[in-house]
Coordinates of C-alpha atoms in Angstrom, one line a residue:
M1 CA 9.3 7.8 16.8
G2 CA 12.1 10.2 17.6
A3 CA 12.8 8.2 20.8
V4 CA 14.8 6.0 18.5
A5 CA 17.6 8.6 18.2
S6 CA 20.1 8.1 15.5
A7 CA 23.4 6.6 16.0
A8 CA 24.0 6.9 12.3
L9 CA 22.4 9.2 9.7
L10 CA 22.7 9.0 6.0
F11 CA 23.6 12.4 4.6
P12 CA 24.8 13.5 1.2
L13 CA 28.4 14.5 1.5
L14 CA 28.4 15.9 -2.0
A15 CA 26.4 18.8 -3.2
A16 CA 26.5 17.7 -6.9
P17 CA 23.5 18.9 -9.0
S18 CA 21.1 16.4 -10.6
A19 CA 21.7 15.7 -14.2
T20 CA 18.2 17.0 -14.8
A21 CA 18.9 20.4 -13.3
G22 CA 18.1 23.2 -15.8
P23 CA 16.2 22.9 -19.1
V24 CA 15.9 19.4 -20.5
E25 CA 14.0 17.7 -23.3
P26 CA 10.4 16.8 -22.2
E27 CA 11.0 13.1 -22.9
A28 CA 14.7 13.0 -21.9
L29 CA 14.2 10.7 -18.9
Q30 CA 12.0 8.3 -20.9
K31 CA 14.7 8.1 -23.6
Q32 CA 17.4 7.4 -20.9
F33 CA 15.4 4.4 -19.8
A34 CA 15.0 3.2 -23.4
T35 CA 18.7 3.7 -24.2
A36 CA 19.9 1.9 -21.0
A37 CA 17.5 -1.0 -21.5
A38 CA 18.6 -1.5 -25.1
R39 CA 22.3 -1.2 -24.3
R40 CA 22.2 -3.7 -21.4
G41 CA 19.7 -6.1 -22.8
V42 CA 17.1 -5.6 -20.1
P43 CA 13.4 -5.3 -21.1
Q44 CA 12.4 -1.6 -20.8
S45 CA 9.3 -2.4 -18.8
V46 CA 11.3 -4.3 -16.2
L47 CA 13.8 -1.4 -15.8
L48 CA 11.0 1.2 -15.5
A49 CA 9.0 -0.8 -13.0
V50 CA 12.0 -1.5 -10.8
S51 CA 13.0 2.1 -10.8
Y52 CA 9.4 3.2 -10.0
L53 CA 9.3 0.9 -7.0
Q54 CA 12.5 2.4 -5.7
S55 CA 12.2 6.1 -6.5
R56 CA 9.0 6.8 -8.5
W57 CA 11.5 7.8 -11.2
D58 CA 12.6 10.8 -9.1
A59 CA 16.3 11.9 -8.9
H60 CA 15.9 13.9 -5.6
G61 CA 18.5 16.4 -6.7
G62 CA 21.3 13.9 -6.3
A63 CA 20.6 13.4 -2.6
P64 CA 20.6 9.8 -1.2
S65 CA 17.7 8.0 0.4
V66 CA 17.6 6.9 4.0
T67 CA 19.6 3.8 3.0
G68 CA 22.1 5.7 0.9
G69 CA 20.4 5.0 -2.4
Y70 CA 21.1 7.5 -5.3
G71 CA 19.1 8.3 -8.3
P72 CA 16.1 6.8 -10.1
M73 CA 17.6 3.3 -9.7
H74 CA 18.4 3.7 -6.0
L75 CA 22.0 2.6 -6.3
T76 CA 23.2 2.4 -2.7
D77 CA 26.5 3.9 -1.5
A78 CA 26.2 4.0 2.2
V79 CA 30.0 4.3 2.5
T80 CA 29.8 7.7 1.0
A81 CA 26.5 8.7 2.5
L82 CA 27.1 7.5 6.1
A83 CA 28.0 10.2 8.7
E84 CA 27.5 10.6 12.4
A85 CA 24.2 12.3 13.1
P86 CA 22.8 14.7 15.7
H87 CA 19.9 13.6 17.9
H88 CA 16.9 14.9 16.0
S89 CA 14.0 14.4 18.2
H90 CA 13.5 17.9 19.6
G91 CA 12.4 16.7 23.0
E92 CA 12.9 14.3 25.7
E93 CA 9.5 12.8 26.1
D94 CA 8.8 9.8 28.3
A95 CA 7.9 7.2 25.7
R96 CA 5.6 5.5 28.1
G97 CA 3.9 8.7 29.1
D98 CA 2.4 7.4 32.4
E99 CA 3.0 9.0 35.8
S100 CA 2.3 5.7 37.7
R101 CA 5.9 4.7 37.4
A102 CA 9.3 6.2 36.7
P103 CA 9.6 7.7 33.2
R104 CA 11.2 5.8 30.4
I105 CA 13.1 8.5 28.4
G106 CA 14.8 5.9 26.3
A107 CA 18.5 7.0 26.4
E108 CA 20.0 5.0 23.6
P109 CA 23.0 2.8 24.1
E110 CA 26.3 3.6 22.4
I111 CA 26.3 1.8 19.0
A112 CA 29.4 2.1 16.9
L113 CA 29.1 3.2 13.2
P114 CA 29.6 0.2 10.9
T115 CA 32.7 0.0 8.8
A116 CA 32.5 -0.4 5.0
A117 CA 33.3 -4.1 5.4
E118 CA 30.5 -4.5 7.8
L119 CA 27.8 -3.0 5.6
P120 CA 25.6 -5.5 3.8
A121 CA 25.7 -5.9 0.0
R122 CA 22.3 -4.1 -0.3
L123 CA 24.0 -0.9 0.9
K124 CA 26.8 -1.1 -1.6
T125 CA 25.2 -1.6 -5.0
L126 CA 26.6 1.6 -6.5
D127 CA 30.2 0.2 -6.4
R128 CA 29.0 -3.0 -8.0
A129 CA 27.2 -1.0 -10.7
A130 CA 30.4 1.0 -11.4
E131 CA 32.4 -2.2 -11.7
L132 CA 29.8 -3.8 -14.1
S133 CA 29.2 -0.7 -16.2
G134 CA 32.6 1.0 -16.2
I135 CA 30.9 4.3 -15.2
P136 CA 32.6 6.2 -12.4
A137 CA 30.8 6.2 -9.1
E138 CA 30.5 10.0 -9.0
E139 CA 28.7 9.9 -12.3
L140 CA 26.4 7.2 -11.1
R141 CA 25.4 9.4 -8.1
T142 CA 24.8 12.6 -10.1
S143 CA 23.7 11.7 -13.6
T144 CA 20.3 10.2 -14.1
A145 CA 21.3 8.6 -17.5
A146 CA 24.4 7.0 -15.8
N147 CA 22.4 5.9 -12.8
I148 CA 19.7 4.3 -15.0
E149 CA 22.4 2.4 -17.0
G150 CA 24.1 1.3 -13.8
G151 CA 20.8 -0.1 -12.5
A152 CA 20.3 -1.9 -15.9
A153 CA 23.8 -3.4 -15.6
L154 CA 22.9 -4.7 -12.1
L155 CA 19.7 -6.3 -13.4
A156 CA 21.6 -7.9 -16.4
A157 CA 24.3 -9.2 -14.1
A158 CA 21.7 -10.7 -11.8
Q159 CA 20.0 -12.4 -14.8
R160 CA 23.3 -13.9 -16.1
E161 CA 24.4 -15.0 -12.6
S162 CA 21.2 -17.0 -12.4
G163 CA 22.2 -18.9 -15.5
R164 CA 19.4 -17.4 -17.6
P165 CA 19.8 -15.5 -20.9
L166 CA 19.1 -11.8 -21.4
S167 CA 15.6 -12.6 -22.6
A168 CA 13.4 -10.0 -24.4
D169 CA 10.5 -11.4 -22.5
P170 CA 9.9 -9.4 -19.2
A171 CA 8.3 -12.5 -17.6
D172 CA 11.7 -14.3 -17.6
W173 CA 13.3 -11.7 -15.3
Y174 CA 11.5 -12.4 -12.0
G175 CA 14.5 -13.9 -10.3
A176 CA 16.8 -10.9 -11.3
V177 CA 14.2 -8.4 -10.1
A178 CA 13.9 -10.3 -6.7
R179 CA 17.7 -10.2 -6.4
Y180 CA 17.8 -6.4 -7.2
S181 CA 15.7 -5.7 -4.1
G182 CA 18.8 -6.5 -1.9
A183 CA 16.6 -8.6 0.5
D184 CA 18.3 -11.5 2.2
D185 CA 15.1 -13.5 2.6
K186 CA 12.8 -15.1 0.1
A187 CA 9.6 -13.6 1.2
T188 CA 10.8 -10.0 1.0
A189 CA 12.5 -10.5 -2.4
A190 CA 9.4 -12.1 -3.8
T191 CA 7.2 -9.3 -2.4
F192 CA 9.4 -6.8 -4.1
A193 CA 9.3 -8.7 -7.4
N194 CA 5.5 -9.1 -7.2
D195 CA 5.1 -5.4 -6.8
V196 CA 7.3 -4.8 -9.9
Y197 CA 5.2 -7.1 -12.0
D198 CA 2.0 -5.6 -10.6
L199 CA 3.2 -2.3 -11.9
I200 CA 4.0 -3.8 -15.3
R201 CA 0.4 -5.2 -15.5
T202 CA -1.3 -2.0 -14.6
G203 CA 1.1 0.5 -16.2
E204 CA 2.0 3.9 -14.7
T205 CA 2.5 7.5 -15.9
R206 CA 4.0 10.2 -13.6
T207 CA 5.6 13.6 -13.8
T208 CA 8.8 13.4 -11.8
D209 CA 10.4 15.9 -9.4
S210 CA 12.4 17.3 -12.4
G211 CA 9.2 17.8 -14.4
Q212 CA 9.7 14.8 -16.7
V213 CA 6.7 12.8 -17.8
V214 CA 7.6 9.1 -17.8
T215 CA 5.2 6.3 -18.9
L216 CA 5.3 2.5 -18.2
A217 CA 2.9 0.9 -20.7
A218 CA 0.5 -1.7 -19.2
D219 CA 1.0 -5.4 -20.0
A220 CA -2.1 -6.9 -18.4
D221 CA -1.3 -10.5 -19.4
I222 CA 2.2 -10.8 -18.1
A223 CA 2.8 -14.0 -16.1
P224 CA 6.3 -14.0 -14.5
A225 CA 8.2 -17.1 -13.6
T226 CA 7.8 -16.7 -9.8
G227 CA 9.5 -20.0 -9.1
Q228 CA 12.9 -18.4 -9.9
V229 CA 13.1 -16.9 -6.4
E230 CA 13.8 -20.4 -5.0
S231 CA 17.1 -20.6 -6.8
L232 CA 18.5 -17.4 -5.3
G233 CA 19.9 -19.0 -2.1
L234 CA 18.0 -16.6 0.2
R235 CA 17.1 -17.5 3.8
T236 CA 13.6 -18.2 5.0
A237 CA 12.7 -15.5 7.5
D238 CA 11.1 -16.5 10.8
A239 CA 7.5 -15.3 10.4
G240 CA 6.9 -16.6 14.0
R241 CA 4.0 -14.8 15.7
T242 CA 3.7 -12.1 13.1
E243 CA 0.4 -10.5 12.4
C244 CA 0.6 -9.1 8.8
P245 CA -1.3 -9.2 5.6
R246 CA -0.3 -11.9 3.1
T247 CA 0.8 -9.2 0.6
V248 CA 3.9 -8.1 2.7
A249 CA 6.9 -10.0 4.0
C250 CA 7.1 -10.0 7.8
E251 CA 9.7 -11.3 10.2
W252 CA 9.3 -11.9 14.0
I253 CA 12.0 -10.1 15.9
P254 CA 10.6 -9.8 19.5
A255 CA 11.1 -7.0 21.9
P256 CA 12.1 -8.3 25.4
Y257 CA 9.7 -8.3 28.4
E258 CA 12.3 -8.6 31.2
E259 CA 12.9 -7.5 34.7
F260 CA 16.3 -6.0 35.3
G261 CA 16.4 -4.7 38.9
D262 CA 15.0 -2.0 41.2
G263 CA 11.5 -2.9 40.1
D264 CA 12.2 -1.8 36.5
Y265 CA 11.4 -3.8 33.5
G266 CA 11.1 -3.4 29.7
N267 CA 10.4 -2.6 27.2
H268 CA 6.6 -2.8 26.9
D269 CA 3.5 -3.9 28.8
K270 CA 1.5 -7.0 28.4
G271 CA -2.1 -6.5 27.4
D272 CA -5.2 -8.1 26.1
R273 CA -6.3 -5.8 23.3
P274 CA -8.9 -5.6 21.8
E275 CA -10.8 -7.5 24.5
S276 CA -9.6 -5.1 27.2
Q277 CA -9.5 -1.9 25.2
D278 CA -10.2 -0.9 21.6
I279 CA -7.3 -0.2 19.3
D280 CA -8.3 3.2 17.8
Y281 CA -5.1 4.6 16.4
I282 CA -2.2 3.8 14.1
I283 CA 0.8 6.0 14.7
V284 CA 3.4 6.6 12.0
H285 CA 7.0 7.3 13.2
D286 CA 10.4 7.5 11.6
T287 CA 13.2 5.7 13.3
E288 CA 15.9 8.4 13.3
A289 CA 18.3 5.4 12.9
T290 CA 19.5 2.9 10.4
W291 CA 17.8 -0.5 10.2
D292 CA 20.4 -2.4 12.1
V293 CA 20.5 0.2 14.8
T294 CA 16.7 0.2 15.0
L295 CA 16.6 -3.6 15.6
K296 CA 19.3 -3.4 18.3
L297 CA 17.4 -0.7 20.1
V298 CA 14.0 -2.5 20.1
Q299 CA 15.7 -5.7 21.4
D300 CA 17.2 -3.8 24.4
P301 CA 15.0 -4.3 27.5
T302 CA 16.2 -1.0 29.0
Y303 CA 14.9 0.9 25.9
V304 CA 11.4 1.4 24.5
S305 CA 9.3 -0.5 22.0
W306 CA 6.7 -0.4 19.1
Q307 CA 4.8 -3.0 17.2
Y308 CA 6.4 -2.8 13.7
S309 CA 9.6 -1.6 12.0
L310 CA 9.7 -1.1 8.2
R311 CA 12.9 -1.1 6.1
S312 CA 13.4 1.5 3.4
S313 CA 15.3 -0.4 0.8
D314 CA 12.8 -3.1 0.1
G315 CA 9.8 -2.6 2.4
H316 CA 10.7 -5.5 4.7
I317 CA 8.7 -5.5 8.0
A318 CA 9.8 -6.7 11.4
Q319 CA 7.1 -7.2 14.1
H320 CA 8.3 -6.9 17.7
L321 CA 5.1 -7.1 19.8
P322 CA 1.9 -9.0 19.6
L323 CA -0.8 -6.5 18.8
K324 CA -2.6 -7.3 22.0
D325 CA 0.4 -5.9 24.0
V326 CA 1.1 -2.2 24.6
G327 CA 4.3 -0.6 23.2
W328 CA 6.1 2.4 24.7
H329 CA 6.4 4.7 21.7
A330 CA 4.0 7.6 21.6
G331 CA 4.9 9.5 24.7
N332 CA 1.3 9.5 25.9
W333 CA 0.0 6.5 27.9
F334 CA -3.6 6.9 26.8
M335 CA -2.5 6.9 23.2
N336 CA 0.0 4.0 23.7
A337 CA -2.8 1.9 25.2
K338 CA -5.1 2.4 22.3
S339 CA -2.6 2.4 19.3
V340 CA -0.2 0.5 17.1
G341 CA 3.2 2.0 16.4
L342 CA 4.9 1.8 13.0
E343 CA 8.5 2.8 12.8
H344 CA 9.8 3.7 9.3
E345 CA 13.5 3.7 8.6
G346 CA 14.2 7.4 8.0
F347 CA 15.3 10.8 9.3
L348 CA 13.1 13.8 9.8
T349 CA 15.9 16.4 9.7
A350 CA 17.4 15.0 6.5
P351 CA 14.4 15.6 4.2
D352 CA 16.5 14.8 1.1
S353 CA 17.1 11.4 2.7
W354 CA 13.9 10.2 1.0
Y355 CA 11.6 7.3 1.6
T356 CA 11.3 4.6 -1.0
E357 CA 8.1 3.7 -2.8
A358 CA 8.7 0.1 -1.6
M359 CA 8.4 1.2 2.0
Y360 CA 5.4 3.4 1.4
R361 CA 3.6 0.6 -0.3
T362 CA 4.2 -2.1 2.3
S363 CA 3.4 0.3 5.1
A364 CA 0.1 1.2 3.4
R365 CA -0.8 -2.5 3.1
L366 CA 0.0 -3.1 6.7
V367 CA -2.2 -0.1 7.7
R368 CA -5.1 -1.3 5.6
Y369 CA -4.8 -4.7 7.3
L370 CA -4.8 -3.2 10.8
A371 CA -7.6 -0.8 10.0
Q372 CA -9.8 -3.7 8.8
R373 CA -8.9 -5.9 11.7
Y374 CA -9.7 -3.4 14.3
D375 CA -12.3 -1.3 12.5
I376 CA -10.1 1.8 12.5
P377 CA -11.3 4.5 10.1
L378 CA -8.7 5.4 7.4
D379 CA -8.5 9.1 8.1
R380 CA -6.1 11.5 9.7
Q381 CA -8.1 11.5 12.9
H382 CA -7.0 7.9 13.4
V383 CA -3.9 7.4 11.3
L384 CA -1.6 9.9 13.1
G385 CA 2.0 11.0 12.9
H386 CA 4.0 10.9 16.2
D387 CA 4.0 14.7 15.8
N388 CA 0.1 14.7 16.1
V389 CA 0.1 13.0 19.5
P390 CA -0.6 15.5 22.3
G391 CA 1.4 16.0 25.5
T392 CA -0.3 14.4 28.4
V393 CA -0.2 17.5 30.7
T394 CA 1.3 21.1 30.3
S395 CA 4.7 20.0 31.5
T396 CA 5.1 17.4 28.8
I397 CA 4.1 19.5 25.7
R398 CA 7.5 20.9 24.9
G399 CA 9.1 17.4 25.1
M400 CA 6.8 15.7 22.6
H401 CA 8.6 14.4 19.5
T402 CA 8.0 15.7 16.0
D403 CA 8.5 12.9 13.5
P404 CA 7.8 12.0 10.8
G405 CA 7.6 15.7 10.2
P406 CA 6.7 18.0 7.3
Y407 CA 8.3 15.9 4.6
W408 CA 6.3 12.7 5.1
D409 CA 4.1 12.4 2.0
W410 CA 0.6 12.0 3.6
A411 CA -1.2 12.6 0.3
H412 CA 0.6 9.8 -1.5
Y413 CA 0.3 7.5 1.5
F414 CA -3.4 7.9 1.6
Q415 CA -3.7 7.3 -2.1
L416 CA -2.0 4.0 -1.5
L417 CA -4.5 3.4 1.4
G418 CA -7.3 3.9 -1.1
R419 CA -8.5 7.0 0.7
P420 CA -7.3 10.1 -1.3
F421 CA -8.2 13.5 0.1
T422 CA -10.8 14.9 -2.3
P423 CA -13.4 17.6 -2.0
S424 CA -16.7 16.6 -0.3
A425 CA -18.4 20.0 -0.1
G426 CA -18.8 23.2 -2.0
P427 CA -16.8 26.5 -1.9
E428 CA -18.5 27.9 1.2
A429 CA -17.9 24.7 3.3
G430 CA -17.4 25.1 7.0
V431 CA -14.6 22.5 7.1
V432 CA -11.4 22.2 5.0
T433 CA -9.0 19.3 4.6
I434 CA -5.4 20.5 4.2
R435 CA -4.1 19.3 0.9
P436 CA -1.2 21.2 -0.8
D437 CA 0.5 19.7 -3.9
Y438 CA 3.4 17.9 -2.2
D439 CA 5.9 18.1 -5.1
T440 CA 5.4 21.8 -5.8
H441 CA 4.6 23.1 -2.3
R442 CA 8.0 23.9 -0.9
P443 CA 7.9 26.2 2.2
V444 CA 11.2 27.1 3.7
Y445 CA 12.1 25.2 6.9
T446 CA 15.2 25.8 9.0
G447 CA 17.3 23.7 11.3
C448 CA 17.7 20.5 9.4
T449 CA 21.5 20.5 9.8
K450 CA 22.2 23.7 11.7
A451 CA 20.0 25.9 13.9
G452 CA 18.6 28.8 11.9
E453 CA 20.0 27.6 8.6
A454 CA 17.6 27.0 5.7
C455 CA 16.9 23.3 4.9
A456 CA 17.3 22.1 1.3
P457 CA 14.2 22.9 -0.8
H458 CA 11.9 20.0 -0.7
G459 CA 8.2 19.1 -1.2
S460 CA 6.1 19.3 1.9
G461 CA 2.6 18.3 2.9
A462 CA 2.3 21.0 5.6
V463 CA 1.0 24.6 5.4
R464 CA 2.3 27.5 7.5
L465 CA -0.2 29.4 9.7
H466 CA -0.1 33.2 10.1
S467 CA -1.8 35.5 12.6
E468 CA -3.2 37.6 9.6
P469 CA -3.9 36.9 5.9
S470 CA -0.4 37.8 4.8
A471 CA 2.9 36.0 4.3
E472 CA 4.5 38.9 6.1
A473 CA 2.4 38.4 9.3
P474 CA 3.8 36.6 12.3
L475 CA 3.2 33.0 12.7
V476 CA 0.5 32.0 15.2
K477 CA 1.5 31.3 18.8
D478 CA 1.6 28.0 20.7
I479 CA 1.5 28.8 24.4
G480 CA 2.2 25.2 25.2
L481 CA 5.5 25.3 23.4
R482 CA 6.3 28.9 24.3
P483 CA 4.6 29.9 27.6
G484 CA 6.1 33.4 27.2
G485 CA 3.9 34.1 24.2
Q486 CA 6.6 34.2 21.5
D487 CA 5.7 33.6 17.9
S488 CA 6.2 30.2 16.4
T489 CA 9.2 29.7 14.0
T490 CA 10.0 28.0 10.7
G491 CA 12.1 25.4 12.5
V492 CA 11.6 21.9 11.1
N493 CA 10.8 20.6 14.6
D494 CA 8.5 23.5 15.5
T495 CA 4.9 22.3 15.2
G496 CA 3.3 25.5 16.7
A497 CA 2.1 27.0 13.4
R498 CA 1.6 24.0 11.1
A499 CA -1.3 22.1 9.6
S500 CA -0.6 18.9 7.7
T501 CA -2.1 17.1 4.7
G502 CA -5.3 15.3 5.6
Q503 CA -6.0 17.2 8.8
Q504 CA -9.4 18.8 9.0
Y505 CA -10.2 22.2 10.5
A506 CA -13.3 24.3 10.9
V507 CA -13.2 27.5 8.7
A508 CA -13.2 30.7 10.7
E509 CA -13.1 33.1 7.7
R510 CA -12.2 33.4 4.1
R511 CA -10.6 36.5 2.5
G512 CA -9.4 36.4 -1.1
D513 CA -6.5 33.9 -1.4
W514 CA -6.4 33.2 2.3
T515 CA -8.4 30.9 4.6
A516 CA -8.6 31.1 8.4
I517 CA -9.1 28.1 10.6
W518 CA -9.7 27.7 14.3
Y519 CA -6.3 26.5 15.7
L520 CA -5.2 26.3 19.3
G521 CA -7.8 28.8 20.4
Q522 CA -7.1 31.4 17.8
K523 CA -7.7 32.3 14.1
A524 CA -4.9 30.9 11.9
W525 CA -4.5 32.0 8.3
F526 CA -2.9 30.0 5.5
H527 CA -2.5 30.8 1.8
N528 CA -5.1 29.0 -0.2
P529 CA -5.4 30.5 -3.7
K530 CA -8.2 29.2 -6.0
A531 CA -5.7 28.7 -8.8
R532 CA -3.4 26.6 -6.7
P533 CA -5.3 25.5 -3.6
T534 CA -3.6 24.1 -0.5
A535 CA -6.9 22.7 1.0
V536 CA -10.0 21.0 -0.3
N537 CA -13.5 21.7 1.1
A538 CA -15.1 19.1 3.2
R539 CA -18.1 18.3 5.3
G540 CA -18.2 17.0 8.9
L541 CA -19.2 17.5 12.5
V542 CA -17.8 20.4 14.5
L543 CA -18.1 21.3 18.2
T544 CA -18.2 24.5 20.1
P545 CA -18.6 25.3 23.9
K546 CA -22.1 24.7 25.2
D547 CA -24.4 27.7 25.4
G548 CA -23.4 30.0 28.2
A549 CA -19.8 28.9 28.5
A550 CA -17.2 31.5 27.7
Q551 CA -14.5 28.9 27.4
I552 CA -13.8 25.2 28.1
P553 CA -10.7 23.3 29.0
V554 CA -8.7 21.0 26.6
Y555 CA -7.0 17.8 27.6
G556 CA -4.1 15.7 26.2
R557 CA -5.7 12.4 27.3
A558 CA -9.1 11.1 28.1
Y559 CA -8.9 9.7 31.6
P560 CA -11.8 8.7 33.8
E561 CA -13.3 10.7 36.6
A562 CA -11.9 10.1 40.1
S563 CA -14.9 8.1 41.3
A564 CA -14.2 5.4 38.6
Y565 CA -11.0 4.2 40.2
P566 CA -11.2 1.1 42.4
A567 CA -9.2 0.8 45.7
G568 CA -5.6 0.2 45.1
V569 CA -5.4 2.1 41.8
P570 CA -4.1 5.6 42.1
V571 CA -6.4 8.3 40.7
Q572 CA -4.8 9.8 37.6
A573 CA -5.2 13.6 37.4
V574 CA -7.6 15.0 34.7
S575 CA -5.3 17.9 34.1
P576 CA -6.1 20.4 31.4
L577 CA -3.6 21.7 29.0
P578 CA -2.8 25.5 29.0
Y579 CA -5.0 26.1 25.9
R580 CA -8.6 27.1 26.0
L581 CA -11.4 26.5 23.5
L582 CA -13.4 29.8 23.4
A583 CA -17.1 30.5 22.8
G584 CA -17.7 31.0 19.0
Q585 CA -14.8 28.8 18.0
R586 CA -15.4 25.4 16.2
Y587 CA -13.2 22.3 15.9
V588 CA -13.7 19.2 13.8
V589 CA -14.9 16.2 15.9
G590 CA -13.3 12.8 15.8
D591 CA -14.2 9.9 18.1
R592 CA -16.4 10.0 21.2
T593 CA -14.9 7.8 23.9
P594 CA -15.4 7.1 27.6
G595 CA -12.5 8.0 29.9
E596 CA -10.1 5.1 30.1
Y597 CA -6.9 4.3 32.0
Y598 CA -4.8 1.1 31.6
F599 CA -3.2 0.5 35.0
A600 CA 0.0 -1.5 34.4
P601 CA 2.7 -0.1 36.7
V602 CA 4.7 -3.3 37.4
F603 CA 6.1 -6.4 35.7
D604 CA 3.7 -8.8 37.3
T605 CA 0.5 -8.6 35.2
T606 CA -1.8 -10.0 37.9
G607 CA -3.1 -6.6 39.0
H608 CA -3.2 -4.9 35.6
M609 CA -6.7 -3.6 34.7
V610 CA -8.5 -1.1 32.6
V611 CA -10.4 1.6 34.5
R612 CA -13.3 2.9 32.5
G613 CA -15.4 5.9 33.6
Q614 CA -18.8 7.3 32.9
E615 CA -17.6 10.7 31.6
E616 CA -17.1 10.8 27.9
Y617 CA -14.7 12.8 25.7
H618 CA -14.6 14.0 22.1
Q619 CA -11.4 13.9 20.2
I620 CA -10.7 17.1 18.2
Q621 CA -8.2 18.5 15.7
F622 CA -7.1 21.3 17.9
G623 CA -3.7 22.4 16.6
H624 CA -1.1 20.3 14.8
R625 CA -1.8 17.7 17.5
I626 CA -5.1 16.2 18.4
A627 CA -6.7 16.9 21.8
F628 CA -9.7 15.9 23.9
V629 CA -12.6 17.8 25.4
K630 CA -15.4 16.6 27.7
A631 CA -18.6 15.8 25.9
A632 CA -20.6 17.5 28.7
D633 CA -18.7 20.8 27.9
V634 CA -19.6 21.1 24.2
R635 CA -22.4 21.3 21.6
V636 CA -21.9 19.2 18.4
S637 CA -23.4 20.2 15.1
R638 CA -22.9 19.6 11.4
A639 CA -20.6 22.2 9.7

């Protein structure tokens, strides 16, 4: 969410190249898996499936994951990767985002970095692999062949320690796979193992980040010995009041609802959703903190809150609030009141600190469950990043947070959701869905570690927007972020000239390999060559100012008209943002909603109420963030 500022960030301290850098045999990685499996007595399908669930067989150029995991087998070495981090969030938003009470900025408490002895075993598997395999730790970090063999050695050791032979039958390795997850509870370990065996059943083929094609052959009839997890000595996590699908492992770690003086309380509001208000949005955040720090913060009544946290190493989920209650996470009270917040262990400004497949998968299952439960469409108008949430009024725009940022893989995420972004219209369509190829699309960003300094090359799901159809043209302006009219920048936290995968925009013009969209009241051009498109054509509804209107205002929240407020409830200003939607411009339409305001300014819930007006709003994709316009101001048509 960005409000969860990091007290500790996992960075690579070494700049060692990947073993796959430079020319390699087309099947080198496949052979490395086969060799390691044979040498360590592990079934090749088990080794491949475990690796896929951790890294999708990618090496990430030798950089560690958000939990300090290196290489295709995600061997963890947090002792080497752990370093003190800067605050990423690029802004000081009020996480609550409501002027009815004092802002909650969420200044994090001082939390000391853990020592090596304090780190859990799941964050130190690389040292264990070195001990078992005899391969130096440095080689395990930087060589894919060594990394794979180290992972195979860990699996073999887990099998032996369970008292079971190194069987050639993959079905006999369920307990060892569950142990490899690093989870300390039975449900999470079993969920990880179940995912591994689902992969073995279905098979998988993928081209990795080093250009290697790796194949896991399908074994549809495999029936693993699932009872083995009971012998691992793992704890039973408290599922408590969790609201999760059965296909994930959830633990109840509640956020406090407490008074602590001067009329202040924390760190969320009680509610009665969906009886009182619909839940329309799911908001994806990254924590900007390690798992342990994240849990400490959400249990602090003076801090802020969200509904779920997801752990990178194994996809474990902690729920902190009942879904009926309102978390303080999005920086916009209208959005908080109508959303569920998911915090993913990760760091925006460390793109090479990558997210594991295990976390992407459990997150997608959770989102599918929430979408079905609350009838939320699975699209990018309803499944938002924190960086897509608008500022409430002009003064809050510059403080809004920017996670999960340009390196979150929205295309892969929506494939897991069962809603891939595919063309739905012909070449002259009036709407496009942004969709670059994540792995090969690598725009240069700056400021990941130092202002103005280029970030490490990395796949991205975001396209850059120019004022003319040329890569040399200035980037488009965002007058909310820069009231002086300066151009946007390539900064990793600068959302002023960025469109992300899955977002839909109305086409303004097409010229050769360039496409212009309507964006923040202006034409914005992005490179979209036919041979290597960065968007797909789509159909949909668009809106434009009603006939006779030269321009209409744009809002960051959909609040009711003044006459809707009862006595005792302060009227909330319907204050436009500094942007204008001009005649002749078109923007893709999302939901139509009545103006709503959840009045909840104090700890005592007796007087809490939802104020609902007669005036209605349309949600639109206006810039990188969504916005709202009054339905009475616009005309809607099919693109």
